[in-house]
């Protein structure tokens, strides 16, 4: 286990600021669950790694899981034998994407340690940021696993066998955690509060930005409950009560140009690149060189369903985002897709997703925030803003982030088209979620899979050719590590492979 002196020496060398992925990993302490060293480290030392390490899983494995569970990503069967065979054949076992649980739970513990730090100094800003980011990631854990340890998580030697909390209860506790964070920001003694500054590799200590992020995370938690609220009076009452806060004068959300990103100092070196770029991009010093593409880069491409959705085949509207999301491989004259499990060769990831080895990593985008606001206004919960304007601003933010041209023409041409345009869609929620699927495919595939499970949109989503079940999965299973390390608590759920398809997350009422 790392010693305190070594950690402090690393902190001194980095000036308490995490400039590279390597230094972020060095200030992470999680090797010994019984250790107490982390409690002695100040939030300045812990925060860069606490932000960076979970984001690595989020941008890679969690992103890939979502993109392959619905019809966003296909595989290049011309160069890779049986690409994504496990995903497309739905071989969901406790080992399927188990690193999401194994890594995210451990890495989020540093956010918990910052939140609970009791040493000298006014670290309210650090604690607030940690609480918001913890809520952001724990929501995803609930969204794909259901019940999880929450109130007893990260107690280390005090409780090595944490019990599982009810998933619906956790959602409400996460809302409370965000509220606590915003209260810390609003009510701290600003004269003594320690500025995060460069120790914050996401928002550089911008506490207004953290409030916007926090309020947007709270909005997402509540929006996820809205389908359930249509048939559950207690949930309906709860949402209405919480929106009294979101409709108040203090509530502010991420807006155009206000993406929440992370960059601890990514560079064009092995293990120091942006994790998405390193996983799905190119070897160090070879960015853009197809001969030095990673296996993932060679493997990944769009589905035929997605390409035809964006090139005008399905709906008559050409979407300029297609040429930024994907680009042709050698020998192709136009962007093409493949079915999931099919024999073809799809095009590859484009510059809107892979721009450089040191590109910023996306945590939460302005477009997602605007689509969330549009849905909340349309359903009558959020009282500020016009739903159509927010919806179209979400599309504008999407085009802008991807570097796509022609947004004005697209908005005009799509407006009267059912399923993608506002005026042409009888079901406005379908248009919102479908646009979110287009926008976040590649950037945050997990969100699109979760939203598909919540709403059923995009409609007519095809199954993989290799699918062993008649529907897409609703969740993944608790990992092998839980069965070996927390046996009594996890075994009570009696999960089987079928559980991934017949046991919904609590908000999934479709």
Short mmCIF file of C-alpha atoms in Angstrom, two decimals:
data_model
loop_
_atom_site.label_atom_id
_atom_site.label_comp_id
_atom_site.label_asym_id
_atom_site.label_seq_id
_atom_site.Cartn_x
_atom_site.Cartn_y
_atom_site.Cartn_z
CA UNK A 1 0.00 0.00 0.00
CA UNK A 2 1.22 3.50 -0.75
CA UNK A 3 2.63 5.35 2.20
CA UNK A 4 1.56 8.78 3.31
CA UNK A 5 5.02 10.19 2.67
CA UNK A 6 5.00 8.94 -0.91
CA UNK A 7 1.58 10.43 -1.50
CA UNK A 8 2.56 13.76 -0.05
CA UNK A 9 5.72 13.76 -2.18
CA UNK A 10 3.57 13.19 -5.27
CA UNK A 11 1.24 15.97 -4.17
CA UNK A 12 4.20 18.30 -3.76
CA UNK A 13 5.58 17.49 -7.20
CA UNK A 14 2.21 18.15 -8.81
CA UNK A 15 1.68 21.28 -6.77
CA UNK A 16 -1.51 19.71 -5.43
CA UNK A 17 -2.87 19.83 -8.97
CA UNK A 18 -3.41 16.78 -11.15
CA UNK A 19 -1.88 17.61 -14.52
CA UNK A 20 -1.81 14.10 -15.98
CA UNK A 21 -3.73 10.89 -15.77
CA UNK A 22 -0.73 9.28 -14.15
CA UNK A 23 -0.63 11.74 -11.26
CA UNK A 24 -4.40 11.37 -10.87
CA UNK A 25 -3.92 7.66 -10.35
CA UNK A 26 -1.07 8.24 -7.90
CA UNK A 27 -3.27 10.29 -5.56
CA UNK A 28 -5.96 7.62 -5.50
CA UNK A 29 -5.88 5.49 -2.36
CA UNK A 30 -8.07 2.40 -2.45
CA UNK A 31 -5.80 -0.60 -2.26
CA UNK A 32 -6.53 -1.48 1.39
CA UNK A 33 -10.18 -1.35 2.48
CA UNK A 34 -9.05 -1.30 6.10
CA UNK A 35 -6.63 1.59 5.67
CA UNK A 36 -7.05 5.00 7.25
CA UNK A 37 -4.44 6.98 5.36
CA UNK A 38 -7.00 8.51 3.01
CA UNK A 39 -8.75 10.15 5.97
CA UNK A 40 -5.61 12.19 6.64
CA UNK A 41 -5.27 13.54 3.13
CA UNK A 42 -6.69 16.96 2.40
CA UNK A 43 -9.28 17.35 -0.36
CA UNK A 44 -6.75 19.22 -2.52
CA UNK A 45 -4.73 16.03 -2.82
CA UNK A 46 -7.66 13.68 -3.31
CA UNK A 47 -9.95 15.70 -5.59
CA UNK A 48 -8.10 15.37 -8.95
CA UNK A 49 -8.02 11.58 -8.76
CA UNK A 50 -11.52 11.45 -7.29
CA UNK A 51 -12.78 13.24 -10.39
CA UNK A 52 -10.57 11.51 -12.95
CA UNK A 53 -10.72 7.82 -12.04
CA UNK A 54 -14.52 7.33 -12.25
CA UNK A 55 -14.62 9.28 -15.49
CA UNK A 56 -12.32 6.72 -17.13
CA UNK A 57 -14.93 3.99 -16.63
CA UNK A 58 -17.75 6.33 -17.58
CA UNK A 59 -16.23 7.39 -20.92
CA UNK A 60 -15.20 3.89 -21.98
CA UNK A 61 -16.94 0.81 -20.62
CA UNK A 62 -20.19 2.45 -19.51
CA UNK A 63 -20.36 4.33 -22.79
CA UNK A 64 -19.70 1.19 -24.84
CA UNK A 65 -22.26 -0.81 -22.88
CA UNK A 66 -25.03 1.66 -23.69
CA UNK A 67 -24.09 2.06 -27.34
CA UNK A 68 -24.17 -1.70 -27.92
CA UNK A 69 -27.33 -2.40 -25.93
CA UNK A 70 -29.40 -0.30 -28.33
CA UNK A 71 -28.92 0.28 -32.04
CA UNK A 72 -26.14 2.89 -31.99
CA UNK A 73 -22.91 0.92 -32.45
CA UNK A 74 -22.31 -2.08 -34.68
CA UNK A 75 -19.13 -4.04 -35.28
CA UNK A 76 -16.69 -4.31 -38.17
CA UNK A 77 -17.05 -7.96 -39.11
CA UNK A 78 -14.72 -7.59 -42.12
CA UNK A 79 -11.65 -7.01 -39.93
CA UNK A 80 -12.63 -8.35 -36.49
CA UNK A 81 -13.97 -11.84 -35.95
CA UNK A 82 -17.44 -11.76 -34.35
CA UNK A 83 -17.19 -8.17 -33.02
CA UNK A 84 -19.21 -7.54 -29.86
CA UNK A 85 -20.41 -11.15 -29.97
CA UNK A 86 -21.11 -11.22 -26.22
CA UNK A 87 -23.07 -7.97 -26.33
CA UNK A 88 -25.06 -8.73 -29.48
CA UNK A 89 -25.94 -12.28 -28.40
CA UNK A 90 -27.01 -11.02 -24.96
CA UNK A 91 -24.72 -13.33 -22.99
CA UNK A 92 -25.33 -11.43 -19.79
CA UNK A 93 -23.73 -13.11 -16.79
CA UNK A 94 -22.25 -11.77 -13.52
CA UNK A 95 -18.99 -11.25 -15.45
CA UNK A 96 -20.64 -9.13 -18.15
CA UNK A 97 -19.19 -5.59 -17.83
CA UNK A 98 -18.40 -6.38 -14.20
CA UNK A 99 -15.68 -3.73 -14.16
CA UNK A 100 -18.38 -1.04 -14.05
CA UNK A 101 -19.34 -2.17 -10.56
CA UNK A 102 -15.85 -3.19 -9.48
CA UNK A 103 -14.21 0.06 -10.57
CA UNK A 104 -16.96 2.62 -10.09
CA UNK A 105 -17.81 1.66 -6.53
CA UNK A 106 -14.17 1.70 -5.45
CA UNK A 107 -13.29 4.88 -7.30
CA UNK A 108 -16.33 6.76 -6.03
CA UNK A 109 -15.10 6.13 -2.49
CA UNK A 110 -12.74 9.07 -2.81
CA UNK A 111 -15.72 11.34 -3.42
CA UNK A 112 -17.23 9.97 -0.22
CA UNK A 113 -14.00 10.67 1.67
CA UNK A 114 -13.96 14.27 0.49
CA UNK A 115 -17.62 14.70 1.46
CA UNK A 116 -16.87 13.37 4.95
CA UNK A 117 -13.53 15.13 5.49
CA UNK A 118 -13.37 16.45 9.05
CA UNK A 119 -9.91 18.01 9.13
CA UNK A 120 -9.06 21.67 9.57
CA UNK A 121 -10.04 24.20 6.94
CA UNK A 122 -13.25 25.26 5.23
CA UNK A 123 -13.57 22.71 2.43
CA UNK A 124 -17.25 23.32 1.72
CA UNK A 125 -16.64 23.86 -2.00
CA UNK A 126 -14.74 20.58 -2.28
CA UNK A 127 -17.43 18.75 -0.33
CA UNK A 128 -20.19 20.22 -2.46
CA UNK A 129 -18.48 19.22 -5.71
CA UNK A 130 -17.85 15.70 -4.37
CA UNK A 131 -21.48 15.29 -3.36
CA UNK A 132 -22.75 16.39 -6.78
CA UNK A 133 -20.38 14.12 -8.66
CA UNK A 134 -21.14 11.22 -6.31
CA UNK A 135 -24.86 11.64 -6.97
CA UNK A 136 -24.17 11.79 -10.70
CA UNK A 137 -22.39 8.42 -10.71
CA UNK A 138 -24.56 6.67 -8.13
CA UNK A 139 -27.65 7.43 -10.19
CA UNK A 140 -26.11 5.45 -13.05
CA UNK A 141 -25.30 2.55 -10.74
CA UNK A 142 -28.93 2.41 -9.66
CA UNK A 143 -30.09 2.80 -13.26
CA UNK A 144 -28.30 -0.35 -14.40
CA UNK A 145 -28.23 -2.49 -11.24
CA UNK A 146 -31.29 -1.49 -9.17
CA UNK A 147 -30.76 -1.95 -5.43
CA UNK A 148 -27.17 -1.27 -4.41
CA UNK A 149 -25.25 -0.52 -1.20
CA UNK A 150 -25.53 3.21 -0.56
CA UNK A 151 -25.95 4.17 3.08
CA UNK A 152 -23.32 1.58 4.11
CA UNK A 153 -21.02 2.05 1.13
CA UNK A 154 -17.37 3.08 1.50
CA UNK A 155 -17.17 2.36 5.23
CA UNK A 156 -14.11 0.17 4.64
CA UNK A 157 -13.04 -1.61 7.83
CA UNK A 158 -16.14 -0.45 9.68
CA UNK A 159 -18.36 -2.55 7.40
CA UNK A 160 -16.90 -4.89 4.82
CA UNK A 161 -20.31 -6.38 3.97
CA UNK A 162 -22.63 -3.45 3.19
CA UNK A 163 -26.34 -4.12 2.95
CA UNK A 164 -28.32 -3.11 -0.11
CA UNK A 165 -30.65 -0.11 -0.08
CA UNK A 166 -33.91 0.06 -1.96
CA UNK A 167 -33.33 1.71 -5.33
CA UNK A 168 -36.23 4.13 -5.03
CA UNK A 169 -35.02 5.21 -1.59
CA UNK A 170 -31.54 5.80 -3.01
CA UNK A 171 -32.95 8.13 -5.67
CA UNK A 172 -34.49 10.32 -2.98
CA UNK A 173 -31.28 10.24 -0.97
CA UNK A 174 -29.35 11.36 -4.05
CA UNK A 175 -31.72 14.28 -4.47
CA UNK A 176 -31.06 15.16 -0.82
CA UNK A 177 -27.30 14.89 -1.42
CA UNK A 178 -27.48 17.37 -4.29
CA UNK A 179 -29.56 19.72 -2.15
CA UNK A 180 -26.95 19.49 0.60
CA UNK A 181 -24.22 20.33 -1.90
CA UNK A 182 -26.01 23.40 -3.18
CA UNK A 183 -26.67 24.54 0.40
CA UNK A 184 -22.94 24.27 1.10
CA UNK A 185 -22.15 26.45 -1.90
CA UNK A 186 -24.80 29.01 -1.03
CA UNK A 187 -24.20 29.24 2.71
CA UNK A 188 -20.49 28.73 3.27
CA UNK A 189 -18.33 31.44 4.76
CA UNK A 190 -16.84 32.79 1.54
CA UNK A 191 -14.09 34.55 3.47
CA UNK A 192 -12.65 31.26 4.70
CA UNK A 193 -13.77 28.83 1.98
CA UNK A 194 -10.81 27.22 0.23
CA UNK A 195 -10.99 27.73 -3.52
CA UNK A 196 -10.69 24.53 -5.55
CA UNK A 197 -9.00 26.29 -8.47
CA UNK A 198 -6.73 23.99 -10.44
CA UNK A 199 -7.41 21.09 -8.08
CA UNK A 200 -10.79 20.93 -9.81
CA UNK A 201 -9.99 19.35 -13.18
CA UNK A 202 -13.59 19.66 -14.29
CA UNK A 203 -14.81 23.21 -13.68
CA UNK A 204 -11.64 24.87 -12.33
CA UNK A 205 -13.33 25.95 -9.12
CA UNK A 206 -16.28 27.70 -10.80
CA UNK A 207 -18.91 27.26 -8.10
CA UNK A 208 -21.67 28.76 -10.21
CA UNK A 209 -20.84 26.05 -12.72
CA UNK A 210 -21.05 23.44 -9.97
CA UNK A 211 -24.45 24.77 -8.92
CA UNK A 212 -25.68 24.49 -12.51
CA UNK A 213 -24.29 20.96 -12.71
CA UNK A 214 -25.92 20.08 -9.38
CA UNK A 215 -29.31 21.44 -10.30
CA UNK A 216 -29.13 19.62 -13.65
CA UNK A 217 -28.28 16.33 -11.92
CA UNK A 218 -31.28 16.86 -9.63
CA UNK A 219 -33.42 17.59 -12.68
CA UNK A 220 -32.28 14.34 -14.31
CA UNK A 221 -33.10 12.35 -11.17
CA UNK A 222 -36.62 13.77 -11.14
CA UNK A 223 -37.20 13.45 -14.88
CA UNK A 224 -36.30 9.76 -14.63
CA UNK A 225 -39.29 9.37 -12.26
CA UNK A 226 -41.87 11.04 -14.47
CA UNK A 227 -43.15 7.94 -16.26
CA UNK A 228 -43.57 6.23 -12.88
CA UNK A 229 -45.39 9.28 -11.51
CA UNK A 230 -48.14 8.84 -14.10
CA UNK A 231 -49.35 5.74 -12.25
CA UNK A 232 -47.95 6.25 -8.75
CA UNK A 233 -49.48 9.02 -6.68
CA UNK A 234 -46.72 9.08 -4.05
CA UNK A 235 -44.08 9.62 -6.72
CA UNK A 236 -46.20 12.31 -8.34
CA UNK A 237 -46.48 14.17 -5.03
CA UNK A 238 -42.76 13.81 -4.38
CA UNK A 239 -41.79 15.21 -7.78
CA UNK A 240 -44.13 18.16 -7.41
CA UNK A 241 -42.66 18.98 -4.02
CA UNK A 242 -39.10 18.84 -5.34
CA UNK A 243 -39.94 20.98 -8.35
CA UNK A 244 -40.94 23.74 -5.97
CA UNK A 245 -37.20 24.06 -5.43
CA UNK A 246 -36.28 23.76 -9.12
CA UNK A 247 -38.81 26.44 -10.00
CA UNK A 248 -37.31 28.80 -7.41
CA UNK A 249 -35.09 31.78 -8.20
CA UNK A 250 -31.86 30.04 -7.18
CA UNK A 251 -32.22 27.10 -9.57
CA UNK A 252 -29.99 27.36 -12.63
CA UNK A 253 -29.23 24.69 -15.22
CA UNK A 254 -26.51 24.02 -17.76
CA UNK A 255 -27.25 26.07 -20.87
CA UNK A 256 -25.85 26.49 -24.39
CA UNK A 257 -22.05 26.27 -24.35
CA UNK A 258 -21.91 24.99 -20.77
CA UNK A 259 -20.79 21.38 -21.12
CA UNK A 260 -19.32 19.81 -17.99
CA UNK A 261 -16.01 18.33 -19.10
CA UNK A 262 -12.88 16.90 -17.54
CA UNK A 263 -9.24 17.29 -18.51
CA UNK A 264 -6.54 16.61 -15.92
CA UNK A 265 -3.85 17.25 -18.51
CA UNK A 266 -4.40 14.64 -21.20
CA UNK A 267 -1.49 14.30 -23.59
CA UNK A 268 -0.39 12.24 -26.59
CA UNK A 269 1.32 9.56 -24.52
CA UNK A 270 0.36 6.04 -23.50
CA UNK A 271 -1.96 5.98 -20.45
CA UNK A 272 -2.17 9.78 -20.53
CA UNK A 273 -4.60 10.30 -23.38
CA UNK A 274 -8.23 11.13 -22.97
CA UNK A 275 -9.61 7.66 -22.06
CA UNK A 276 -12.17 7.66 -24.87
CA UNK A 277 -9.52 8.70 -27.40
CA UNK A 278 -7.07 6.10 -26.11
CA UNK A 279 -9.65 3.29 -26.12
CA UNK A 280 -11.42 4.09 -29.37
CA UNK A 281 -8.73 6.11 -31.14
CA UNK A 282 -5.09 5.64 -32.08
CA UNK A 283 -1.68 4.73 -30.74
CA UNK A 284 0.40 7.51 -29.14
CA UNK A 285 1.85 9.87 -31.72
CA UNK A 286 -0.34 8.38 -34.46
CA UNK A 287 -3.62 10.19 -34.05
CA UNK A 288 -5.67 9.89 -37.23
CA UNK A 289 -3.42 7.20 -38.72
CA UNK A 290 -5.65 4.26 -39.52
CA UNK A 291 -2.67 1.93 -39.57
CA UNK A 292 -2.18 2.66 -35.88
CA UNK A 293 -5.82 2.54 -34.84
CA UNK A 294 -6.69 0.69 -31.65
CA UNK A 295 -8.64 -2.54 -31.88
CA UNK A 296 -11.69 -0.72 -30.55
CA UNK A 297 -11.37 1.92 -33.25
CA UNK A 298 -11.21 -0.76 -35.93
CA UNK A 299 -14.16 -2.55 -34.37
CA UNK A 300 -16.65 0.24 -33.72
CA UNK A 301 -19.00 1.71 -36.30
CA UNK A 302 -22.60 2.87 -36.62
CA UNK A 303 -25.63 0.65 -37.11
CA UNK A 304 -27.56 0.65 -40.37
CA UNK A 305 -30.56 1.83 -38.34
CA UNK A 306 -28.67 4.93 -37.16
CA UNK A 307 -27.13 5.77 -40.53
CA UNK A 308 -30.48 5.55 -42.30
CA UNK A 309 -32.00 7.67 -39.56
CA UNK A 310 -29.46 10.43 -40.21
CA UNK A 311 -28.85 10.27 -43.98
CA UNK A 312 -32.49 10.88 -44.84
CA UNK A 313 -33.42 7.31 -45.78
CA UNK A 314 -35.85 6.82 -42.89
CA UNK A 315 -37.40 10.26 -42.55
CA UNK A 316 -36.35 12.37 -45.54
CA UNK A 317 -34.17 14.73 -43.48
CA UNK A 318 -30.38 14.82 -43.85
CA UNK A 319 -28.69 15.37 -40.50
CA UNK A 320 -25.31 17.13 -40.61
CA UNK A 321 -24.23 15.41 -37.41
CA UNK A 322 -23.77 12.11 -39.26
CA UNK A 323 -20.53 13.23 -40.92
CA UNK A 324 -19.13 14.38 -37.58
CA UNK A 325 -20.13 11.30 -35.63
CA UNK A 326 -18.75 8.95 -38.30
CA UNK A 327 -16.50 9.02 -41.34
CA UNK A 328 -15.75 6.61 -44.18
CA UNK A 329 -13.21 3.82 -44.03
CA UNK A 330 -10.89 3.13 -46.94
CA UNK A 331 -12.78 2.13 -50.05
CA UNK A 332 -16.11 3.55 -48.91
CA UNK A 333 -17.73 6.42 -50.80
CA UNK A 334 -20.41 7.19 -48.22
CA UNK A 335 -20.94 6.58 -44.53
CA UNK A 336 -22.47 3.17 -44.05
CA UNK A 337 -23.65 1.07 -41.16
CA UNK A 338 -23.90 -2.58 -40.29
CA UNK A 339 -26.51 -4.51 -38.37
CA UNK A 340 -25.51 -5.62 -34.89
CA UNK A 341 -24.05 -9.05 -35.49
CA UNK A 342 -24.16 -8.63 -39.26
CA UNK A 343 -21.34 -9.46 -41.73
CA UNK A 344 -20.64 -5.93 -42.99
CA UNK A 345 -18.06 -3.22 -42.43
CA UNK A 346 -19.48 -0.01 -40.98
CA UNK A 347 -17.79 3.35 -41.21
CA UNK A 348 -15.62 4.49 -38.31
CA UNK A 349 -15.81 7.12 -35.58
CA UNK A 350 -15.58 10.68 -36.86
CA UNK A 351 -13.95 13.91 -35.74
CA UNK A 352 -16.94 14.94 -33.65
CA UNK A 353 -16.09 12.09 -31.30
CA UNK A 354 -12.34 11.71 -31.91
CA UNK A 355 -10.68 15.08 -32.40
CA UNK A 356 -7.35 14.69 -30.56
CA UNK A 357 -5.57 12.57 -27.93
CA UNK A 358 -5.90 15.41 -25.42
CA UNK A 359 -9.53 16.29 -26.09
CA UNK A 360 -11.75 17.12 -23.12
CA UNK A 361 -13.81 14.29 -21.72
CA UNK A 362 -17.56 14.86 -21.53
CA UNK A 363 -19.34 14.27 -18.24
CA UNK A 364 -22.64 16.09 -18.81
CA UNK A 365 -23.45 18.11 -21.89
CA UNK A 366 -25.44 21.27 -22.38
CA UNK A 367 -27.59 19.43 -24.92
CA UNK A 368 -28.60 16.80 -22.36
CA UNK A 369 -29.52 19.54 -19.90
CA UNK A 370 -31.64 21.34 -22.48
CA UNK A 371 -33.46 18.13 -23.47
CA UNK A 372 -34.15 17.44 -19.79
CA UNK A 373 -35.52 20.95 -19.35
CA UNK A 374 -37.66 20.57 -22.47
CA UNK A 375 -39.21 17.37 -21.12
CA UNK A 376 -39.84 18.85 -17.68
CA UNK A 377 -41.55 21.90 -19.21
CA UNK A 378 -43.57 19.77 -21.63
CA UNK A 379 -44.82 17.55 -18.79
CA UNK A 380 -45.80 20.61 -16.76
CA UNK A 381 -43.28 20.37 -13.91
CA UNK A 382 -40.81 23.09 -14.83
CA UNK A 383 -42.45 26.49 -15.19
CA UNK A 384 -39.63 28.48 -16.77
CA UNK A 385 -38.79 28.31 -20.45
CA UNK A 386 -40.59 27.26 -23.60
CA UNK A 387 -40.47 23.54 -24.37
CA UNK A 388 -39.97 23.93 -28.11
CA UNK A 389 -37.23 26.54 -27.68
CA UNK A 390 -35.42 24.36 -25.15
CA UNK A 391 -35.76 21.34 -27.45
CA UNK A 392 -34.34 23.20 -30.43
CA UNK A 393 -31.59 24.72 -28.30
CA UNK A 394 -30.68 21.16 -27.33
CA UNK A 395 -30.25 20.33 -31.01
CA UNK A 396 -28.21 23.51 -31.50
CA UNK A 397 -25.95 22.54 -28.59
CA UNK A 398 -25.56 19.07 -30.11
CA UNK A 399 -24.51 20.42 -33.50
CA UNK A 400 -22.14 22.87 -31.82
CA UNK A 401 -20.43 20.27 -29.62
CA UNK A 402 -19.93 17.90 -32.55
CA UNK A 403 -18.74 20.69 -34.87
CA UNK A 404 -21.55 19.98 -37.34
CA UNK A 405 -22.81 22.54 -39.84
CA UNK A 406 -26.30 23.27 -41.09
CA UNK A 407 -28.26 23.38 -37.84
CA UNK A 408 -30.64 26.12 -39.06
CA UNK A 409 -31.50 24.14 -42.17
CA UNK A 410 -31.90 20.97 -40.14
CA UNK A 411 -34.27 22.63 -37.67
CA UNK A 412 -36.38 23.95 -40.54
CA UNK A 413 -36.46 20.68 -42.46
CA UNK A 414 -37.10 18.47 -39.44
CA UNK A 415 -39.63 20.59 -37.58
CA UNK A 416 -42.69 19.04 -39.23
CA UNK A 417 -41.32 15.49 -39.27
CA UNK A 418 -42.81 13.10 -36.73
CA UNK A 419 -40.36 11.66 -34.23
CA UNK A 420 -37.55 14.19 -34.72
CA UNK A 421 -39.23 17.59 -35.09
CA UNK A 422 -41.33 19.53 -32.61
CA UNK A 423 -44.34 20.65 -34.61
CA UNK A 424 -44.60 17.39 -36.54
CA UNK A 425 -44.53 15.16 -33.45
CA UNK A 426 -47.80 14.39 -31.72
CA UNK A 427 -45.75 12.83 -28.94
CA UNK A 428 -43.25 15.52 -27.99
CA UNK A 429 -41.47 13.17 -25.58
CA UNK A 430 -40.65 10.88 -28.50
CA UNK A 431 -38.99 13.76 -30.33
CA UNK A 432 -36.99 14.78 -27.25
CA UNK A 433 -35.71 11.28 -26.46
CA UNK A 434 -34.96 10.47 -30.09
CA UNK A 435 -32.92 13.64 -30.44
CA UNK A 436 -31.13 12.75 -27.20
CA UNK A 437 -30.29 9.34 -28.68
CA UNK A 438 -28.79 10.97 -31.79
CA UNK A 439 -26.90 13.51 -29.71
CA UNK A 440 -25.39 11.30 -27.01
CA UNK A 441 -24.64 8.23 -29.10
CA UNK A 442 -20.88 7.85 -28.72
CA UNK A 443 -20.55 10.48 -26.00
CA UNK A 444 -22.78 8.88 -23.38
CA UNK A 445 -24.30 5.70 -24.71
CA UNK A 446 -25.35 4.58 -21.25
CA UNK A 447 -27.77 7.48 -20.94
CA UNK A 448 -29.41 6.60 -24.25
CA UNK A 449 -29.93 2.95 -23.22
CA UNK A 450 -31.44 4.00 -19.90
CA UNK A 451 -33.74 6.50 -21.59
CA UNK A 452 -34.81 3.84 -24.09
CA UNK A 453 -35.78 1.57 -21.19
CA UNK A 454 -37.68 4.42 -19.54
CA UNK A 455 -39.59 5.65 -22.59
CA UNK A 456 -39.33 3.08 -25.39
CA UNK A 457 -37.80 5.67 -27.75
CA UNK A 458 -36.49 5.68 -30.39
CA UNK A 459 -39.33 3.49 -31.58
CA UNK A 460 -38.82 0.49 -33.88
CA UNK A 461 -35.37 -0.12 -32.44
CA UNK A 462 -34.09 -3.34 -34.08
CA UNK A 463 -32.62 -6.22 -32.11
CA UNK A 464 -29.17 -7.60 -32.93
CA UNK A 465 -29.12 -10.43 -35.43
CA UNK A 466 -27.59 -12.62 -32.71
CA UNK A 467 -30.07 -11.70 -29.99
CA UNK A 468 -31.02 -14.61 -27.75
CA UNK A 469 -34.00 -12.77 -26.27
CA UNK A 470 -37.04 -11.05 -27.86
CA UNK A 471 -36.36 -7.71 -26.14
CA UNK A 472 -33.38 -5.55 -25.21
CA UNK A 473 -32.04 -6.12 -21.68
CA UNK A 474 -33.32 -3.91 -18.89
CA UNK A 475 -30.28 -4.08 -16.61
CA UNK A 476 -27.03 -5.91 -15.97
CA UNK A 477 -26.33 -8.35 -13.15
CA UNK A 478 -24.48 -8.03 -9.88
CA UNK A 479 -20.85 -9.04 -10.48
CA UNK A 480 -18.95 -12.10 -9.39
CA UNK A 481 -16.97 -9.99 -6.92
CA UNK A 482 -20.14 -9.36 -4.92
CA UNK A 483 -20.96 -13.05 -4.79
CA UNK A 484 -17.50 -13.78 -3.42
CA UNK A 485 -17.11 -10.72 -1.20
CA UNK A 486 -20.64 -9.79 -0.06
CA UNK A 487 -22.31 -13.17 -0.48
CA UNK A 488 -25.17 -13.01 2.01
CA UNK A 489 -26.43 -9.62 0.88
CA UNK A 490 -26.28 -10.15 -2.88
CA UNK A 491 -27.51 -13.76 -2.91
CA UNK A 492 -30.85 -12.67 -1.49
CA UNK A 493 -31.79 -11.28 -4.90
CA UNK A 494 -31.60 -14.71 -6.56
CA UNK A 495 -30.54 -13.27 -9.90
CA UNK A 496 -30.30 -15.42 -13.01
CA UNK A 497 -29.49 -14.49 -16.59
CA UNK A 498 -33.20 -14.00 -17.13
CA UNK A 499 -33.19 -11.24 -14.50
CA UNK A 500 -31.47 -8.94 -16.99
CA UNK A 501 -34.59 -9.13 -19.16
CA UNK A 502 -37.50 -9.61 -16.78
CA UNK A 503 -36.59 -7.48 -13.75
CA UNK A 504 -36.99 -3.78 -14.46
CA UNK A 505 -35.43 -0.85 -12.65
CA UNK A 506 -38.13 0.73 -10.48
CA UNK A 507 -38.81 3.70 -12.77
CA UNK A 508 -39.27 1.47 -15.85
CA UNK A 509 -43.05 1.05 -16.12
CA UNK A 510 -43.23 0.38 -19.89
#
